[in-house]
Amino acid sequence: MTNTTDAIIKLYPQTQEQNEVDQAWQSWNSEQASEYCPRHVPPEEREHYARTTSLRQFYTDCLDGKWEAIGKKGRCKGTAAKDRQSLNRWERYSRPADWVGHWPGPSLALIDSGGGLLLERVFDAMLDSDRLSPNTVKSTRNHLMTIIRHAVEVKAISNIPRSEPIPTSSKTRIYTREEVTRILEALENLPSLRAAFLISLNVGARPVDLFCLKKSDLTRDLKRRRLIEFESRKTGKLQGVPISDETWKVIQPFAESGDSPYLFPDLGSPEALDPEKTSRARSRNQLLKLILRQVGITDISDTSGKPWQVARATCNERYESHAPGVGPFILGHSLSGVNARSYRDPTEAVHSAVNTLPPYVVGDRQRTLF
């Protein structure tokens, strides 16, 4: 073996150098691994830190790198926004009625010692308010529990408080065919809002993505099939959603006119830091809610399924009833074994489902909506 190794080194002198480099790297790597210490709260600081730190401050410390990050890959932009929103609700509904001045929320020590009673009291207050639906409270609870569980993982507190699950309705609200027909008839004099509503029903994009679509997002694949490509603001994933010829007829007038690079510049503020928090976005949503009430749809509001969320759920339902498994792909939901490239390159099954999606049937006449 030695003779063979010496022969190889004589023929390829760089082999000896490479071996030495590899050995040096392995030695350095082993040393780093042995010296690595997770960024946990030191034992001597835990009691003081828990007594003087709120849940929001702990979350900020994790973002700033003081402790281990929440999640293996950190928090994407959309998830981080939901985290902050949940922390706002936590502070609002945990605030004592007689508290004067700034309320930072209960300390980590109080969360640890109070067990599930404190959490249940806060979540009950959310449910009793008229501002939050059970689904919203459930989502808020999930985000808060993720932060609290991480506090246990980094040794900031010792126990995970237990609380009862939030009861929610198992039935998802979607638009019926008759409702879609009435809505489209009411939107006849609002062409851009009507087109956006149709695209939402067929593409399933979230409002923050739908009203930030650029004309350049309309593209074709290698087989010249039309796609809408956009990066999801919530997940950061690049999605490629096929569009049928009928959907292109809806989009084409807006894609080929105007000087703005955006499809619907009059319905949103796509260049704003948070487009869905602008006055233009609020006005658009209020207008759609008003139209829904005018056509007899009164059960859709901020607390029972927002109009664009219901359109997104309708899109998923249509595809799932037509070709099971395609709906989550269209909506950009994470699936096992599906990576970012798969979202960007729809499979033949997805293209087939989009092109063969049956139209709505209303009464005795067929109305092609997509």
mmCIF file of C-alpha atoms in Angstrom:
data_model
loop_
_atom_site.group_PDB
_atom_site.id
_atom_site.type_symbol
_atom_site.label_atom_id
_atom_site.label_comp_id
_atom_site.label_asym_id
_atom_site.label_seq_id
_atom_site.Cartn_x
_atom_site.Cartn_y
_atom_site.Cartn_z
ATOM 1 C CA MET A 1 0.000 0.000 0.000
ATOM 2 C CA THR A 2 2.865 2.361 0.853
ATOM 3 C CA ASN A 3 4.596 1.666 -2.457
ATOM 4 C CA THR A 4 1.360 2.373 -4.314
ATOM 5 C CA THR A 5 0.846 5.634 -2.432
ATOM 6 C CA ASP A 6 4.439 6.723 -3.069
ATOM 7 C CA ALA A 7 4.027 5.917 -6.763
ATOM 8 C CA ILE A 8 0.873 8.023 -6.984
ATOM 9 C CA ILE A 9 2.589 10.924 -5.228
ATOM 10 C CA LYS A 10 5.522 10.738 -7.669
ATOM 11 C CA LEU A 11 3.156 10.801 -10.644
ATOM 12 C CA TYR A 12 0.916 13.480 -9.111
ATOM 13 C CA PRO A 13 2.932 15.643 -6.684
ATOM 14 C CA GLN A 14 -0.113 17.801 -5.952
ATOM 15 C CA THR A 15 -1.785 14.777 -4.314
ATOM 16 C CA GLN A 16 0.499 15.071 -1.270
ATOM 17 C CA GLU A 17 -0.310 18.775 -0.964
ATOM 18 C CA GLN A 18 -4.033 18.103 -1.283
ATOM 19 C CA ASN A 19 -3.875 15.428 1.407
ATOM 20 C CA GLU A 20 -2.163 17.854 3.757
ATOM 21 C CA VAL A 21 -4.793 20.502 3.036
ATOM 22 C CA ASP A 22 -7.596 18.005 3.663
ATOM 23 C CA GLN A 23 -6.080 16.892 6.939
ATOM 24 C CA ALA A 24 -5.638 20.478 8.086
ATOM 25 C CA TRP A 25 -9.250 21.277 7.207
ATOM 26 C CA GLN A 26 -10.558 18.197 9.022
ATOM 27 C CA SER A 27 -8.548 19.125 12.099
ATOM 28 C CA TRP A 28 -9.880 22.704 12.061
ATOM 29 C CA ASN A 29 -13.447 21.517 11.480
ATOM 30 C CA SER A 30 -13.263 19.075 14.413
ATOM 31 C CA GLU A 31 -11.932 21.826 16.662
ATOM 32 C CA GLN A 32 -14.757 24.176 15.704
ATOM 33 C CA ALA A 33 -17.377 21.483 16.279
ATOM 34 C CA SER A 34 -15.977 20.677 19.717
ATOM 35 C CA GLU A 35 -15.896 24.350 20.744
ATOM 36 C CA TYR A 36 -19.335 25.245 19.346
ATOM 37 C CA CYS A 37 -21.784 26.319 22.009
ATOM 38 C CA PRO A 38 -25.421 27.091 21.137
ATOM 39 C CA ARG A 39 -26.502 30.651 21.884
ATOM 40 C CA HIS A 40 -28.603 29.739 24.934
ATOM 41 C CA VAL A 41 -29.317 31.867 27.979
ATOM 42 C CA PRO A 42 -26.468 31.220 30.477
ATOM 43 C CA PRO A 43 -27.597 29.485 33.700
ATOM 44 C CA GLU A 44 -26.507 32.393 35.896
ATOM 45 C CA GLU A 45 -28.626 34.852 33.855
ATOM 46 C CA ARG A 46 -31.820 32.839 33.376
ATOM 47 C CA GLU A 47 -33.778 33.935 36.434
ATOM 48 C CA HIS A 48 -33.017 37.630 35.969
ATOM 49 C CA TYR A 49 -33.584 37.467 32.200
ATOM 50 C CA ALA A 50 -36.976 35.764 32.585
ATOM 51 C CA ARG A 51 -38.149 38.307 35.202
ATOM 52 C CA THR A 52 -37.116 41.369 33.180
ATOM 53 C CA THR A 53 -37.878 40.310 29.600
ATOM 54 C CA SER A 54 -41.176 40.403 27.738
ATOM 55 C CA LEU A 55 -42.113 38.041 24.930
ATOM 56 C CA ARG A 56 -41.519 40.778 22.350
ATOM 57 C CA GLN A 57 -38.068 41.592 23.731
ATOM 58 C CA PHE A 58 -37.141 37.907 23.662
ATOM 59 C CA TYR A 59 -38.297 37.717 20.041
ATOM 60 C CA THR A 60 -36.178 40.779 19.202
ATOM 61 C CA ASP A 61 -33.145 39.282 20.960
ATOM 62 C CA CYS A 62 -33.450 36.177 18.772
ATOM 63 C CA LEU A 63 -33.703 38.283 15.613
ATOM 64 C CA ASP A 64 -30.630 40.275 16.662
ATOM 65 C CA GLY A 65 -28.600 37.102 17.153
ATOM 66 C CA LYS A 66 -28.315 37.259 20.929
ATOM 67 C CA TRP A 67 -29.885 33.779 21.137
ATOM 68 C CA GLU A 68 -30.462 31.021 18.603
ATOM 69 C CA ALA A 69 -32.717 32.051 15.707
ATOM 70 C CA ILE A 70 -36.317 30.849 15.675
ATOM 71 C CA GLY A 71 -36.549 28.086 13.102
ATOM 72 C CA LYS A 72 -33.699 26.397 11.273
ATOM 73 C CA LYS A 73 -33.761 28.998 8.490
ATOM 74 C CA GLY A 74 -35.043 31.946 10.478
ATOM 75 C CA ARG A 75 -38.371 33.628 9.739
ATOM 76 C CA CYS A 76 -39.331 34.669 6.210
ATOM 77 C CA LYS A 77 -40.752 38.138 5.673
ATOM 78 C CA GLY A 78 -44.400 37.113 5.713
ATOM 79 C CA THR A 79 -44.050 34.906 8.779
ATOM 80 C CA ALA A 80 -42.131 37.603 10.649
ATOM 81 C CA ALA A 81 -44.948 40.069 9.908
ATOM 82 C CA LYS A 82 -47.471 37.603 11.368
ATOM 83 C CA ASP A 83 -45.215 37.156 14.399
ATOM 84 C CA ARG A 84 -45.219 40.894 15.070
ATOM 85 C CA GLN A 85 -48.970 41.072 14.534
ATOM 86 C CA SER A 86 -49.466 38.251 17.043
ATOM 87 C CA LEU A 87 -47.228 40.009 19.574
ATOM 88 C CA ASN A 88 -49.298 43.189 19.162
ATOM 89 C CA ARG A 89 -52.458 41.227 19.965
ATOM 90 C CA TRP A 90 -50.750 39.517 22.882
ATOM 91 C CA GLU A 91 -49.899 42.871 24.444
ATOM 92 C CA ARG A 92 -53.321 44.373 23.710
ATOM 93 C CA TYR A 93 -55.382 41.563 25.220
ATOM 94 C CA SER A 94 -53.071 40.764 28.156
ATOM 95 C CA ARG A 95 -53.044 44.374 29.334
ATOM 96 C CA PRO A 96 -54.748 44.864 32.742
ATOM 97 C CA ALA A 97 -57.780 47.142 32.592
ATOM 98 C CA ASP A 98 -56.355 49.518 35.218
ATOM 99 C CA TRP A 99 -52.832 49.651 33.801
ATOM 100 C CA VAL A 100 -51.627 53.191 33.060
ATOM 101 C CA GLY A 101 -48.863 53.880 30.557
ATOM 102 C CA HIS A 102 -46.915 51.574 28.294
ATOM 103 C CA TRP A 103 -47.649 47.865 28.727
ATOM 104 C CA PRO A 104 -44.859 45.566 27.476
ATOM 105 C CA GLY A 105 -46.828 42.400 28.148
ATOM 106 C CA PRO A 106 -46.284 39.689 30.781
ATOM 107 C CA SER A 107 -42.687 38.733 31.490
ATOM 108 C CA LEU A 108 -41.288 35.354 30.510
ATOM 109 C CA ALA A 109 -41.245 34.386 34.188
ATOM 110 C CA LEU A 110 -44.974 35.098 34.480
ATOM 111 C CA ILE A 111 -45.668 33.050 31.357
ATOM 112 C CA ASP A 112 -43.574 30.227 32.810
ATOM 113 C CA SER A 113 -45.191 30.258 36.257
ATOM 114 C CA GLY A 114 -48.718 31.057 35.110
ATOM 115 C CA GLY A 115 -48.934 27.929 33.009
ATOM 116 C CA GLY A 116 -51.843 27.631 30.628
ATOM 117 C CA LEU A 117 -54.175 29.788 32.734
ATOM 118 C CA LEU A 118 -52.595 33.036 31.556
ATOM 119 C CA LEU A 119 -52.661 31.955 27.914
ATOM 120 C CA GLU A 120 -56.276 30.791 28.087
ATOM 121 C CA ARG A 121 -57.336 34.069 29.696
ATOM 122 C CA VAL A 122 -55.714 36.067 26.897
ATOM 123 C CA PHE A 123 -57.092 33.848 24.125
ATOM 124 C CA ASP A 124 -60.577 33.966 25.676
ATOM 125 C CA ALA A 125 -60.360 37.762 25.645
ATOM 126 C CA MET A 126 -59.491 37.623 21.940
ATOM 127 C CA LEU A 127 -62.444 35.326 21.213
ATOM 128 C CA ASP A 128 -64.837 37.509 23.229
ATOM 129 C CA SER A 129 -63.900 40.592 21.229
ATOM 130 C CA ASP A 130 -65.743 41.434 18.033
ATOM 131 C CA ARG A 131 -62.520 42.161 16.160
ATOM 132 C CA LEU A 132 -61.010 38.675 15.788
ATOM 133 C CA SER A 133 -62.500 35.508 14.325
ATOM 134 C CA PRO A 134 -61.750 32.059 15.817
ATOM 135 C CA ASN A 135 -59.489 31.306 12.838
ATOM 136 C CA THR A 136 -57.538 34.511 13.465
ATOM 137 C CA VAL A 137 -57.160 33.683 17.164
ATOM 138 C CA LYS A 138 -55.989 30.181 16.243
ATOM 139 C CA SER A 139 -53.352 31.605 13.898
ATOM 140 C CA THR A 140 -52.269 34.084 16.593
ATOM 141 C CA ARG A 141 -51.966 31.265 19.125
ATOM 142 C CA ASN A 142 -49.808 29.216 16.746
ATOM 143 C CA HIS A 143 -47.350 32.078 16.230
ATOM 144 C CA LEU A 144 -47.146 32.879 19.944
ATOM 145 C CA MET A 145 -46.636 29.231 20.901
ATOM 146 C CA THR A 146 -43.796 28.972 18.376
ATOM 147 C CA ILE A 147 -42.027 31.834 20.163
ATOM 148 C CA ILE A 148 -42.746 30.397 23.620
ATOM 149 C CA ARG A 149 -41.508 26.934 22.646
ATOM 150 C CA HIS A 150 -38.318 28.528 21.366
ATOM 151 C CA ALA A 151 -37.897 30.266 24.729
ATOM 152 C CA VAL A 152 -37.839 26.806 26.305
ATOM 153 C CA GLU A 153 -35.358 25.546 23.711
ATOM 154 C CA VAL A 154 -32.843 28.309 24.497
ATOM 155 C CA LYS A 155 -33.339 27.853 28.267
ATOM 156 C CA ALA A 156 -35.018 31.225 28.848
ATOM 157 C CA ILE A 157 -37.895 29.449 30.627
ATOM 158 C CA SER A 158 -38.309 25.869 31.760
ATOM 159 C CA ASN A 159 -41.858 24.867 30.826
ATOM 160 C CA ILE A 160 -44.142 25.099 27.811
ATOM 161 C CA PRO A 161 -47.531 26.378 29.041
ATOM 162 C CA ARG A 162 -50.471 24.235 27.987
ATOM 163 C CA SER A 163 -53.679 25.752 26.688
ATOM 164 C CA GLU A 164 -56.798 24.369 25.085
ATOM 165 C CA PRO A 165 -56.935 24.384 21.265
ATOM 166 C CA ILE A 166 -58.983 27.162 19.709
ATOM 167 C CA PRO A 167 -62.279 25.778 18.330
ATOM 168 C CA THR A 168 -62.771 26.753 14.691
ATOM 169 C CA SER A 169 -65.190 25.898 11.942
ATOM 170 C CA SER A 170 -64.043 23.040 9.729
ATOM 171 C CA LYS A 171 -66.001 24.421 6.780
ATOM 172 C CA THR A 172 -64.081 26.779 4.510
ATOM 173 C CA ARG A 173 -66.064 29.648 3.020
ATOM 174 C CA ILE A 174 -65.939 29.782 -0.783
ATOM 175 C CA TYR A 175 -67.906 31.666 -3.412
ATOM 176 C CA THR A 176 -70.672 29.686 -5.085
ATOM 177 C CA ARG A 177 -71.213 29.851 -8.835
ATOM 178 C CA GLU A 178 -74.288 32.030 -8.397
ATOM 179 C CA GLU A 179 -72.377 34.413 -6.113
ATOM 180 C CA VAL A 180 -69.515 34.740 -8.597
ATOM 181 C CA THR A 181 -72.009 35.528 -11.357
ATOM 182 C CA ARG A 182 -73.661 38.262 -9.273
ATOM 183 C CA ILE A 183 -70.308 39.749 -8.269
ATOM 184 C CA LEU A 184 -69.056 39.902 -11.865
ATOM 185 C CA GLU A 185 -72.263 41.539 -13.034
ATOM 186 C CA ALA A 186 -71.893 44.171 -10.297
ATOM 187 C CA LEU A 187 -68.279 44.793 -11.371
ATOM 188 C CA GLU A 188 -69.084 45.424 -15.045
ATOM 189 C CA ASN A 189 -68.345 49.151 -14.674
ATOM 190 C CA LEU A 190 -65.112 48.528 -12.738
ATOM 191 C CA PRO A 191 -62.979 46.672 -15.304
ATOM 192 C CA SER A 192 -59.707 46.606 -13.373
ATOM 193 C CA LEU A 193 -61.306 45.363 -10.141
ATOM 194 C CA ARG A 194 -63.323 42.819 -12.120
ATOM 195 C CA ALA A 195 -60.194 41.526 -13.856
ATOM 196 C CA ALA A 196 -58.315 41.308 -10.544
ATOM 197 C CA PHE A 197 -61.182 39.339 -9.010
ATOM 198 C CA LEU A 198 -61.194 36.900 -11.945
ATOM 199 C CA ILE A 199 -57.429 36.426 -11.752
ATOM 200 C CA SER A 200 -57.689 35.808 -8.010
ATOM 201 C CA LEU A 201 -60.266 33.079 -8.616
ATOM 202 C CA ASN A 202 -58.066 31.377 -11.198
ATOM 203 C CA VAL A 203 -54.489 32.034 -10.047
ATOM 204 C CA GLY A 204 -55.113 32.117 -6.290
ATOM 205 C CA ALA A 205 -52.471 34.746 -5.560
ATOM 206 C CA ARG A 206 -52.573 36.521 -2.222
ATOM 207 C CA PRO A 207 -53.674 40.183 -2.473
ATOM 208 C CA VAL A 208 -50.183 41.428 -1.638
ATOM 209 C CA ASP A 209 -48.867 39.447 -4.631
ATOM 210 C CA LEU A 210 -51.835 40.018 -6.944
ATOM 211 C CA PHE A 211 -51.716 43.809 -6.749
ATOM 212 C CA CYS A 212 -47.926 43.896 -7.061
ATOM 213 C CA LEU A 213 -47.888 41.902 -10.313
ATOM 214 C CA LYS A 214 -45.765 43.446 -13.030
ATOM 215 C CA LYS A 215 -46.328 43.147 -16.750
ATOM 216 C CA SER A 216 -42.919 41.505 -16.935
ATOM 217 C CA ASP A 217 -44.237 38.736 -14.648
ATOM 218 C CA LEU A 218 -46.244 37.461 -17.612
ATOM 219 C CA THR A 219 -43.937 35.044 -19.372
ATOM 220 C CA ARG A 220 -43.793 31.806 -21.361
ATOM 221 C CA ASP A 221 -42.070 28.483 -20.772
ATOM 222 C CA LEU A 222 -39.961 26.557 -23.303
ATOM 223 C CA LYS A 223 -43.140 25.236 -24.929
ATOM 224 C CA ARG A 224 -44.482 28.782 -25.311
ATOM 225 C CA ARG A 225 -47.174 28.240 -22.687
ATOM 226 C CA ARG A 226 -48.173 31.319 -20.707
ATOM 227 C CA LEU A 227 -47.221 31.672 -17.040
ATOM 228 C CA ILE A 228 -47.458 34.231 -14.288
ATOM 229 C CA GLU A 229 -44.190 34.203 -12.336
ATOM 230 C CA PHE A 230 -43.871 36.088 -9.066
ATOM 231 C CA GLU A 231 -42.058 35.854 -5.768
ATOM 232 C CA SER A 232 -44.450 35.334 -2.895
ATOM 233 C CA ARG A 233 -44.144 38.160 -0.373
ATOM 234 C CA LYS A 234 -45.149 35.819 2.432
ATOM 235 C CA THR A 235 -43.007 32.745 1.751
ATOM 236 C CA GLY A 236 -40.265 34.170 -0.472
ATOM 237 C CA LYS A 237 -40.806 31.343 -2.978
ATOM 238 C CA LEU A 238 -40.766 31.972 -6.699
ATOM 239 C CA GLN A 239 -44.056 30.651 -8.054
ATOM 240 C CA GLY A 240 -44.932 29.906 -11.655
ATOM 241 C CA VAL A 241 -48.673 29.553 -12.256
ATOM 242 C CA PRO A 242 -49.959 28.551 -15.717
ATOM 243 C CA ILE A 243 -52.755 30.661 -17.161
ATOM 244 C CA SER A 244 -55.330 29.508 -19.675
ATOM 245 C CA ASP A 245 -56.282 31.310 -22.876
ATOM 246 C CA GLU A 246 -59.485 32.549 -21.234
ATOM 247 C CA THR A 247 -57.528 34.071 -18.347
ATOM 248 C CA TRP A 248 -55.116 35.687 -20.778
ATOM 249 C CA LYS A 249 -58.059 37.413 -22.487
ATOM 250 C CA VAL A 250 -58.841 39.027 -19.134
ATOM 251 C CA ILE A 251 -55.232 40.058 -18.502
ATOM 252 C CA GLN A 252 -54.269 41.152 -22.026
ATOM 253 C CA PRO A 253 -55.955 44.605 -22.043
ATOM 254 C CA PHE A 254 -54.045 45.580 -18.891
ATOM 255 C CA ALA A 255 -50.771 43.970 -19.974
ATOM 256 C CA GLU A 256 -50.681 45.868 -23.266
ATOM 257 C CA SER A 257 -51.790 49.325 -22.156
ATOM 258 C CA GLY A 258 -50.606 52.100 -19.872
ATOM 259 C CA ASP A 259 -47.138 53.344 -18.968
ATOM 260 C CA SER A 260 -46.963 51.713 -15.536
ATOM 261 C CA PRO A 261 -44.884 48.528 -15.206
ATOM 262 C CA TYR A 262 -47.627 47.116 -12.956
ATOM 263 C CA LEU A 263 -50.845 45.404 -14.048
ATOM 264 C CA PHE A 264 -53.143 47.171 -11.575
ATOM 265 C CA PRO A 265 -51.433 50.416 -10.497
ATOM 266 C CA ASP A 266 -54.783 52.041 -9.672
ATOM 267 C CA LEU A 267 -55.788 49.316 -7.195
ATOM 268 C CA GLY A 268 -52.767 49.348 -4.912
ATOM 269 C CA SER A 269 -49.425 50.849 -3.990
ATOM 270 C CA PRO A 270 -47.005 48.103 -5.088
ATOM 271 C CA GLU A 271 -43.884 50.111 -4.273
ATOM 272 C CA ALA A 272 -44.931 50.777 -0.670
ATOM 273 C CA LEU A 273 -43.114 49.036 2.153
ATOM 274 C CA ASP A 274 -46.343 47.239 3.128
ATOM 275 C CA PRO A 275 -48.666 47.487 0.099
ATOM 276 C CA GLU A 276 -51.747 46.055 1.836
ATOM 277 C CA LYS A 277 -51.594 48.654 4.626
ATOM 278 C CA THR A 278 -51.900 51.664 2.317
ATOM 279 C CA SER A 279 -54.988 53.840 1.899
ATOM 280 C CA ARG A 280 -55.377 52.734 -1.715
ATOM 281 C CA ALA A 281 -55.477 49.064 -0.690
ATOM 282 C CA ARG A 282 -57.990 49.789 2.071
ATOM 283 C CA SER A 283 -60.209 51.715 -0.343
ATOM 284 C CA ARG A 284 -60.115 48.840 -2.830
ATOM 285 C CA ASN A 285 -61.068 46.306 -0.171
ATOM 286 C CA GLN A 286 -63.855 48.491 1.205
ATOM 287 C CA LEU A 287 -65.262 48.913 -2.305
ATOM 288 C CA LEU A 288 -65.328 45.154 -2.880
ATOM 289 C CA LYS A 289 -67.016 44.569 0.492
ATOM 290 C CA LEU A 290 -69.638 47.179 -0.410
ATOM 291 C CA ILE A 291 -70.318 45.421 -3.712
ATOM 292 C CA LEU A 292 -70.616 42.068 -1.941
ATOM 293 C CA ARG A 293 -73.245 43.517 0.382
ATOM 294 C CA GLN A 294 -75.110 44.999 -2.572
ATOM 295 C CA VAL A 295 -75.421 41.574 -4.216
ATOM 296 C CA GLY A 296 -76.603 39.942 -0.997
ATOM 297 C CA ILE A 297 -73.325 38.492 0.336
ATOM 298 C CA THR A 298 -73.273 39.709 3.924
ATOM 299 C CA ASP A 299 -71.315 36.981 5.735
ATOM 300 C CA ILE A 300 -67.866 37.972 4.447
ATOM 301 C CA SER A 301 -66.009 40.600 6.460
ATOM 302 C CA ASP A 302 -62.753 41.117 8.319
ATOM 303 C CA THR A 303 -63.831 38.659 11.008
ATOM 304 C CA SER A 304 -65.300 35.868 8.868
ATOM 305 C CA GLY A 305 -63.135 35.481 5.800
ATOM 306 C CA LYS A 306 -61.873 38.475 3.861
ATOM 307 C CA PRO A 307 -63.104 38.755 0.235
ATOM 308 C CA TRP A 308 -59.729 38.029 -1.363
ATOM 309 C CA GLN A 309 -59.030 35.144 1.012
ATOM 310 C CA VAL A 310 -62.384 33.615 0.089
ATOM 311 C CA ALA A 311 -61.485 33.993 -3.602
ATOM 312 C CA ARG A 312 -58.200 32.210 -2.925
ATOM 313 C CA ALA A 313 -60.043 29.392 -1.123
ATOM 314 C CA THR A 314 -62.473 29.190 -4.056
ATOM 315 C CA CYS A 315 -59.551 28.793 -6.453
ATOM 316 C CA ASN A 316 -58.179 25.936 -4.368
ATOM 317 C CA GLU A 317 -61.588 24.237 -4.174
ATOM 318 C CA ARG A 318 -62.108 24.430 -7.935
ATOM 319 C CA TYR A 319 -58.758 22.846 -8.734
ATOM 320 C CA GLU A 320 -58.995 20.219 -5.999
ATOM 321 C CA SER A 321 -62.421 19.069 -7.202
ATOM 322 C CA HIS A 322 -61.119 18.957 -10.782
ATOM 323 C CA ALA A 323 -57.607 17.532 -10.279
ATOM 324 C CA PRO A 324 -56.730 16.623 -6.661
ATOM 325 C CA GLY A 325 -53.277 17.808 -5.645
ATOM 326 C CA VAL A 326 -53.128 20.723 -8.074
ATOM 327 C CA GLY A 327 -54.792 23.248 -5.753
ATOM 328 C CA PRO A 328 -51.975 23.445 -3.168
ATOM 329 C CA PHE A 329 -49.437 23.772 -5.996
ATOM 330 C CA ILE A 330 -51.332 26.674 -7.586
ATOM 331 C CA LEU A 331 -51.629 28.414 -4.212
ATOM 332 C CA GLY A 332 -47.939 27.871 -3.412
ATOM 333 C CA HIS A 333 -48.443 25.783 -0.300
ATOM 334 C CA SER A 334 -45.436 23.760 0.817
ATOM 335 C CA LEU A 335 -45.636 20.121 -0.208
ATOM 336 C CA SER A 336 -43.330 17.283 0.765
ATOM 337 C CA GLY A 337 -40.628 16.861 -1.858
ATOM 338 C CA VAL A 338 -41.538 20.028 -3.737
ATOM 339 C CA ASN A 339 -38.746 22.583 -3.880
ATOM 340 C CA ALA A 340 -38.570 26.108 -5.239
ATOM 341 C CA ARG A 341 -37.717 24.873 -8.728
ATOM 342 C CA SER A 342 -40.867 22.765 -8.826
ATOM 343 C CA TYR A 343 -42.952 25.844 -8.084
ATOM 344 C CA ARG A 344 -41.229 27.686 -10.903
ATOM 345 C CA ASP A 345 -41.645 24.825 -13.386
ATOM 346 C CA PRO A 346 -45.209 23.462 -13.231
ATOM 347 C CA THR A 347 -45.614 19.824 -14.216
ATOM 348 C CA GLU A 348 -47.604 18.637 -17.207
ATOM 349 C CA ALA A 349 -50.398 17.627 -14.819
ATOM 350 C CA VAL A 350 -50.675 21.218 -13.582
ATOM 351 C CA HIS A 351 -50.757 22.609 -17.125
ATOM 352 C CA SER A 352 -53.409 20.057 -18.065
ATOM 353 C CA ALA A 353 -55.557 20.921 -15.036
ATOM 354 C CA VAL A 354 -55.399 24.642 -15.833
ATOM 355 C CA ASN A 355 -56.337 24.164 -19.485
ATOM 356 C CA THR A 356 -59.166 21.702 -18.796
ATOM 357 C CA LEU A 357 -60.710 23.425 -15.779
ATOM 358 C CA PRO A 358 -64.471 23.383 -16.480
ATOM 359 C CA PRO A 359 -66.369 26.671 -16.542
ATOM 360 C CA TYR A 360 -69.088 27.576 -14.094
ATOM 361 C CA VAL A 361 -72.630 26.505 -14.986
ATOM 362 C CA VAL A 362 -75.392 28.865 -13.884
ATOM 363 C CA GLY A 363 -78.967 27.741 -14.469
ATOM 364 C CA ASP A 364 -79.596 26.557 -18.003
ATOM 365 C CA ARG A 365 -76.801 28.575 -19.552
ATOM 366 C CA GLN A 366 -73.057 28.112 -19.431
ATOM 367 C CA ARG A 367 -70.933 31.109 -18.584
ATOM 368 C CA THR A 368 -67.221 30.826 -19.243
ATOM 369 C CA LEU A 369 -65.449 32.781 -16.553
ATOM 370 C CA PHE A 370 -61.919 31.502 -17.032
#
